[in-house]
């Protein structure tokens, strides 16, 4: 057995209410930590809420300093790895939708800037897109992550699988309107890449738009190991990563690929 306990934080972020959002996240992280997870995973843009517009630069965290201090402090105090969802930060006059990952000692182990801005919401006009993938190791497990809309670009996630990633995280603010897409895409990325896929979504509303919630953990066979509903909640689930090696041995799609032909 190669067990990992994941702690999921699904929260209803208030648009532009940074102080309130940080207080809420502090409470939810301490709540889920009571179940002794190995890794706590947060949703997308939990400091500001998912927003665009000129007010964003005033709300984004300068250089990510406050967000890094908080995440590092939580990880060290609770002795837990944290995949910090994503936060809006300002750096050199540009806005990034950034993920910070911390280990149990409170050390920063990786960062990722969301590559694909959601153009229907004009995210690409206000945020600077990332240019690099990231892989990181937590408790000896090779992991990776992307953010929300990135899930619609399978090449990005396939790259992680080809490099041996076993556990993939996707913080998001995905709307209820496309709940079926959310579930199907999470399952598809898990199946086609033969990895565990952990999608942690927001809930509540962005303006008048309801968020889907339904954070979920999917195994490499596409079976859902955990799924929340549409309300704010924390929950833990234990997964066995030996399933990854087993399926990759039984159905070796990576060996059978023909990249010279497509």
Tab-separated table of N, CA and C in Angstrom, residues 83-184:
chain	number	residue	atom	x	y	z
A	83	UNK	N	-1.112	22.249	-1.078
A	83	UNK	CA	-1.206	22.722	-2.460
A	83	UNK	C	-2.164	23.904	-2.393
A	84	UNK	N	-1.590	25.105	-2.482
A	84	UNK	CA	-2.304	26.310	-2.075
A	84	UNK	C	-3.329	26.852	-3.037
A	85	UNK	N	-4.016	25.950	-3.762
A	85	UNK	CA	-5.010	26.432	-4.717
A	85	UNK	C	-4.362	27.432	-5.631
A	86	UNK	N	-4.970	28.602	-5.793
A	86	UNK	CA	-4.282	29.707	-6.462
A	86	UNK	C	-4.732	31.010	-5.834
A	87	UNK	N	-3.875	32.013	-5.961
A	87	UNK	CA	-4.164	33.345	-5.434
A	87	UNK	C	-3.789	34.374	-6.487
A	88	UNK	N	-4.452	35.513	-6.425
A	88	UNK	CA	-4.126	36.617	-7.321
A	88	UNK	C	-2.993	37.426	-6.700
A	89	UNK	N	-1.898	37.577	-7.450
A	89	UNK	CA	-0.782	38.357	-6.942
A	89	UNK	C	-0.353	39.388	-7.989
A	90	UNK	N	0.241	40.481	-7.481
A	90	UNK	CA	0.782	41.528	-8.351
A	90	UNK	C	2.300	41.490	-8.257
A	91	UNK	N	2.938	41.503	-9.432
A	91	UNK	CA	4.395	41.452	-9.485
A	91	UNK	C	4.864	42.302	-10.661
A	92	UNK	N	5.648	43.347	-10.372
A	92	UNK	CA	6.171	44.243	-11.410
A	92	UNK	C	5.052	44.806	-12.290
A	93	UNK	N	3.933	45.151	-11.666
A	93	UNK	CA	2.832	45.751	-12.394
A	93	UNK	C	1.967	44.788	-13.169
A	94	UNK	N	2.227	43.479	-13.046
A	94	UNK	CA	1.437	42.464	-13.738
A	94	UNK	C	0.698	41.604	-12.712
A	95	UNK	N	-0.448	41.059	-13.132
A	95	UNK	CA	-1.259	40.215	-12.263
A	95	UNK	C	-1.110	38.765	-12.708
A	96	UNK	N	-0.886	37.892	-11.722
A	96	UNK	CA	-0.754	36.457	-11.991
A	96	UNK	C	-1.760	35.682	-11.143
A	97	UNK	N	-2.250	34.594	-11.706
A	97	UNK	CA	-3.089	33.637	-10.990
A	97	UNK	C	-2.138	32.500	-10.590
A	98	UNK	N	-1.646	32.544	-9.360
A	98	UNK	CA	-0.467	31.741	-8.992
A	98	UNK	C	-0.771	30.694	-7.924
A	99	UNK	N	-0.196	29.533	-8.121
A	99	UNK	CA	-0.226	28.440	-7.147
A	99	UNK	C	1.093	28.393	-6.389
A	100	UNK	N	1.003	28.285	-5.063
A	100	UNK	CA	2.166	28.044	-4.210
A	100	UNK	C	1.990	26.681	-3.541
A	101	UNK	N	3.074	25.902	-3.492
A	101	UNK	CA	3.048	24.587	-2.848
A	101	UNK	C	4.071	24.577	-1.717
A	102	UNK	N	3.631	24.147	-0.537
A	102	UNK	CA	4.498	24.115	0.641
A	102	UNK	C	4.557	22.710	1.231
A	103	UNK	N	5.733	22.348	1.748
A	103	UNK	CA	5.873	21.058	2.413
A	103	UNK	C	5.579	21.180	3.908
A	104	UNK	N	5.721	20.083	4.613
A	104	UNK	CA	5.349	20.040	6.028
A	104	UNK	C	6.204	20.962	6.904
A	105	UNK	N	7.376	21.312	6.418
A	105	UNK	CA	8.257	22.202	7.177
A	105	UNK	C	7.981	23.678	6.885
A	106	UNK	N	6.983	23.927	6.042
A	106	UNK	CA	6.659	25.308	5.686
A	106	UNK	C	7.561	25.874	4.622
A	107	UNK	N	8.240	24.990	3.876
A	107	UNK	CA	9.150	25.429	2.825
A	107	UNK	C	8.432	25.459	1.475
A	108	UNK	N	8.660	26.519	0.716
A	108	UNK	CA	8.093	26.622	-0.625
A	108	UNK	C	8.803	25.636	-1.545
A	109	UNK	N	8.041	24.725	-2.155
A	109	UNK	CA	8.664	23.717	-3.019
A	109	UNK	C	8.379	23.946	-4.505
A	110	UNK	N	7.325	24.719	-4.826
A	110	UNK	CA	7.041	24.953	-6.248
A	110	UNK	C	6.012	26.071	-6.401
A	111	UNK	N	6.039	26.716	-7.570
A	111	UNK	CA	5.017	27.700	-7.934
A	111	UNK	C	4.573	27.429	-9.364
A	112	UNK	N	3.368	27.862	-9.668
A	112	UNK	CA	2.831	27.713	-11.032
A	112	UNK	C	1.908	28.885	-11.315
A	113	UNK	N	2.077	29.507	-12.476
A	113	UNK	CA	1.176	30.555	-12.939
A	113	UNK	C	0.243	29.984	-13.997
A	114	UNK	N	-1.051	30.150	-13.789
A	114	UNK	CA	-2.059	29.632	-14.721
A	114	UNK	C	-1.707	30.041	-16.151
A	115	UNK	N	-1.625	29.039	-17.028
A	115	UNK	CA	-1.208	29.305	-18.409
A	115	UNK	C	-2.322	29.884	-19.260
A	116	UNK	N	-3.495	29.280	-19.168
A	116	UNK	CA	-4.587	29.599	-20.083
A	116	UNK	C	-5.627	30.462	-19.369
A	117	UNK	N	-5.636	31.737	-19.667
A	117	UNK	CA	-6.667	32.615	-19.130
A	117	UNK	C	-7.997	32.335	-19.799
A	118	UNK	N	-9.069	32.332	-19.011
A	118	UNK	CA	-10.395	32.016	-19.553
A	118	UNK	C	-10.897	33.208	-20.360
A	119	UNK	N	-10.706	33.146	-21.664
A	119	UNK	CA	-10.984	34.291	-22.527
A	119	UNK	C	-12.450	34.719	-22.530
A	120	UNK	N	-13.445	33.816	-22.399
A	120	UNK	CA	-14.829	34.300	-22.341
A	120	UNK	C	-15.087	35.265	-21.180
A	121	UNK	N	-14.296	35.163	-20.097
A	121	UNK	CA	-14.422	36.090	-18.971
A	121	UNK	C	-13.339	37.163	-18.997
A	122	UNK	N	-12.599	37.240	-20.110
A	122	UNK	CA	-11.534	38.230	-20.313
A	122	UNK	C	-10.376	38.085	-19.318
A	123	UNK	N	-10.224	36.884	-18.767
A	123	UNK	CA	-9.111	36.655	-17.849
A	123	UNK	C	-7.770	36.876	-18.542
A	124	UNK	N	-7.706	36.516	-19.803
A	124	UNK	CA	-6.450	36.650	-20.551
A	124	UNK	C	-6.054	38.115	-20.756
A	125	UNK	N	-6.998	39.045	-20.624
A	125	UNK	CA	-6.700	40.458	-20.798
A	125	UNK	C	-6.136	41.096	-19.531
A	126	UNK	N	-6.454	40.526	-18.379
A	126	UNK	CA	-6.057	41.119	-17.112
A	126	UNK	C	-4.928	40.374	-16.414
A	127	UNK	N	-4.752	39.097	-16.739
A	127	UNK	CA	-3.725	38.280	-16.109
A	127	UNK	C	-2.619	37.954	-17.102
A	128	UNK	N	-1.399	37.883	-16.605
A	128	UNK	CA	-0.267	37.425	-17.402
A	128	UNK	C	-0.178	35.910	-17.278
A	129	UNK	N	-0.195	35.224	-18.393
A	129	UNK	CA	-0.180	33.768	-18.377
A	129	UNK	C	1.190	33.205	-18.053
A	130	UNK	N	1.192	32.055	-17.398
A	130	UNK	CA	2.438	31.371	-17.083
A	130	UNK	C	3.067	30.770	-18.325
A	131	UNK	N	4.340	30.457	-18.228
A	131	UNK	CA	5.095	29.915	-19.366
A	131	UNK	C	5.790	28.595	-19.038
A	132	UNK	N	5.584	28.078	-17.822
A	132	UNK	CA	6.265	26.846	-17.425
A	132	UNK	C	5.318	25.921	-16.667
A	133	UNK	N	5.443	24.618	-16.930
A	133	UNK	CA	4.758	23.616	-16.112
A	133	UNK	C	5.531	23.470	-14.808
A	134	UNK	N	4.941	22.819	-13.849
A	134	UNK	CA	5.718	22.528	-12.636
A	134	UNK	C	5.390	21.140	-12.124
A	135	UNK	N	6.431	20.458	-11.654
A	135	UNK	CA	6.306	19.184	-10.962
A	135	UNK	C	6.962	19.360	-9.604
A	136	UNK	N	6.469	18.651	-8.604
A	136	UNK	CA	7.009	18.787	-7.265
A	136	UNK	C	6.804	17.479	-6.515
A	137	UNK	N	7.613	17.281	-5.511
A	137	UNK	CA	7.558	16.049	-4.726
A	137	UNK	C	7.092	16.365	-3.313
A	138	UNK	N	6.051	15.655	-2.873
A	138	UNK	CA	5.532	15.772	-1.516
A	138	UNK	C	5.540	14.388	-0.888
A	139	UNK	N	6.257	14.229	0.201
A	139	UNK	CA	6.380	12.929	0.876
A	139	UNK	C	6.812	11.834	-0.106
A	140	UNK	N	7.707	12.176	-1.030
A	140	UNK	CA	8.229	11.203	-1.972
A	140	UNK	C	7.338	10.913	-3.169
A	141	UNK	N	6.214	11.650	-3.302
A	141	UNK	CA	5.258	11.425	-4.398
A	141	UNK	C	5.439	12.520	-5.436
A	142	UNK	N	5.603	12.123	-6.702
A	142	UNK	CA	5.751	13.109	-7.769
A	142	UNK	C	4.366	13.624	-8.162
A	143	UNK	N	4.193	14.930	-8.044
A	143	UNK	CA	2.902	15.575	-8.264
A	143	UNK	C	3.044	16.693	-9.293
A	144	UNK	N	1.901	17.193	-9.744
A	144	UNK	CA	1.860	18.366	-10.600
A	144	UNK	C	0.503	19.036	-10.412
A	145	UNK	N	0.365	20.226	-10.973
A	145	UNK	CA	-0.942	20.889	-10.930
A	145	UNK	C	-1.079	21.848	-12.097
A	146	UNK	N	-2.316	22.193	-12.375
A	146	UNK	CA	-2.668	23.265	-13.306
A	146	UNK	C	-3.871	23.970	-12.687
A	147	UNK	N	-4.522	24.846	-13.428
A	147	UNK	CA	-5.581	25.655	-12.824
A	147	UNK	C	-6.792	25.758	-13.740
A	148	UNK	N	-7.931	25.301	-13.273
A	148	UNK	CA	-9.254	25.510	-13.871
A	148	UNK	C	-9.278	25.287	-15.393
A	149	UNK	N	-9.328	26.370	-16.168
A	149	UNK	CA	-9.450	26.293	-17.627
A	149	UNK	C	-8.334	25.472	-18.261
A	150	UNK	N	-7.192	25.362	-17.586
A	150	UNK	CA	-6.078	24.548	-18.094
A	150	UNK	C	-6.496	23.112	-18.378
A	151	UNK	N	-7.533	22.617	-17.689
A	151	UNK	CA	-7.941	21.224	-17.861
A	151	UNK	C	-8.417	20.938	-19.281
A	152	UNK	N	-8.824	21.984	-19.994
A	152	UNK	CA	-9.313	21.794	-21.366
A	152	UNK	C	-8.170	21.658	-22.387
A	153	UNK	N	-6.935	21.665	-21.912
A	153	UNK	CA	-5.773	21.549	-22.795
A	153	UNK	C	-5.008	20.284	-22.409
A	154	UNK	N	-5.427	19.142	-22.970
A	154	UNK	CA	-4.907	17.847	-22.493
A	154	UNK	C	-3.412	17.666	-22.680
A	155	UNK	N	-2.823	18.387	-23.632
A	155	UNK	CA	-1.380	18.244	-23.847
A	155	UNK	C	-0.594	18.635	-22.597
A	156	UNK	N	-1.079	19.634	-21.894
A	156	UNK	CA	-0.409	20.112	-20.688
A	156	UNK	C	-0.341	19.006	-19.639
A	157	UNK	N	-1.439	18.306	-19.456
A	157	UNK	CA	-1.505	17.276	-18.420
A	157	UNK	C	-0.831	15.991	-18.890
A	158	UNK	N	-0.896	15.684	-20.169
A	158	UNK	CA	-0.183	14.525	-20.703
A	158	UNK	C	1.320	14.669	-20.494
A	159	UNK	N	1.836	15.883	-20.624
A	159	UNK	CA	3.265	16.111	-20.395
A	159	UNK	C	3.662	15.671	-18.992
A	160	UNK	N	2.807	15.974	-18.013
A	160	UNK	CA	3.089	15.564	-16.642
A	160	UNK	C	3.103	14.046	-16.515
A	161	UNK	N	2.139	13.387	-17.149
A	161	UNK	CA	2.079	11.925	-17.073
A	161	UNK	C	3.308	11.282	-17.701
A	162	UNK	N	3.754	11.817	-18.830
A	162	UNK	CA	4.925	11.269	-19.503
A	162	UNK	C	6.186	11.412	-18.660
A	163	UNK	N	6.174	12.357	-17.727
A	163	UNK	CA	7.332	12.574	-16.864
A	163	UNK	C	7.178	11.882	-15.511
A	164	UNK	N	6.162	11.011	-15.396
A	164	UNK	CA	6.050	10.146	-14.234
A	164	UNK	C	5.163	10.630	-13.112
A	165	UNK	N	4.438	11.726	-13.311
A	165	UNK	CA	3.562	12.251	-12.254
A	165	UNK	C	2.453	11.241	-11.950
A	166	UNK	N	2.204	11.026	-10.656
A	166	UNK	CA	1.183	10.082	-10.211
A	166	UNK	C	-0.075	10.761	-9.674
A	167	UNK	N	0.078	12.002	-9.214
A	167	UNK	CA	-1.018	12.703	-8.546
A	167	UNK	C	-1.072	14.130	-9.074
A	168	UNK	N	-2.220	14.500	-9.649
A	168	UNK	CA	-2.376	15.804	-10.295
A	168	UNK	C	-3.482	16.579	-9.592
A	169	UNK	N	-3.217	17.868	-9.352
A	169	UNK	CA	-4.179	18.737	-8.672
A	169	UNK	C	-4.690	19.814	-9.624
A	170	UNK	N	-5.974	20.142	-9.489
A	170	UNK	CA	-6.561	21.191	-10.310
A	170	UNK	C	-7.470	22.072	-9.457
A	171	UNK	N	-6.945	23.159	-8.887
A	171	UNK	CA	-7.822	24.140	-8.241
A	171	UNK	C	-8.635	24.879	-9.292
A	172	UNK	N	-9.867	25.228	-8.947
A	172	UNK	CA	-10.762	25.810	-9.962
A	172	UNK	C	-11.817	26.704	-9.324
A	173	UNK	N	-12.432	27.526	-10.193
A	173	UNK	CA	-13.691	28.217	-9.924
A	173	UNK	C	-14.568	27.931	-11.148
A	174	UNK	N	-15.214	26.783	-11.117
A	174	UNK	CA	-15.945	26.263	-12.277
A	174	UNK	C	-17.437	26.447	-12.057
A	175	UNK	N	-18.171	26.967	-13.049
A	175	UNK	CA	-19.581	27.289	-12.836
A	175	UNK	C	-20.500	26.076	-12.897
A	176	UNK	N	-21.603	26.185	-12.176
A	176	UNK	CA	-22.614	25.129	-12.164
A	176	UNK	C	-23.173	24.884	-13.560
A	177	UNK	N	-23.213	25.910	-14.366
A	177	UNK	CA	-23.710	25.813	-15.739
A	177	UNK	C	-23.017	24.705	-16.526
A	178	UNK	N	-21.742	24.467	-16.218
A	178	UNK	CA	-20.974	23.442	-16.941
A	178	UNK	C	-20.490	22.346	-16.002
A	179	UNK	N	-21.338	21.980	-15.044
A	179	UNK	CA	-20.992	20.919	-14.099
A	179	UNK	C	-20.667	19.610	-14.815
A	180	UNK	N	-21.438	19.266	-15.843
A	180	UNK	CA	-21.175	17.997	-16.540
A	180	UNK	C	-19.784	18.000	-17.164
A	181	UNK	N	-19.357	19.138	-17.714
A	181	UNK	CA	-18.010	19.232	-18.278
A	181	UNK	C	-16.960	19.009	-17.182
A	182	UNK	N	-17.185	19.631	-16.028
A	182	UNK	CA	-16.250	19.513	-14.910
A	182	UNK	C	-16.002	18.048	-14.555
A	183	UNK	N	-17.075	17.301	-14.372
A	183	UNK	CA	-16.926	15.913	-13.959
A	183	UNK	C	-16.303	15.068	-15.063
A	184	UNK	N	-16.774	15.266	-16.297
A	184	UNK	CA	-16.252	14.466	-17.413
A	184	UNK	C	-14.776	14.741	-17.645
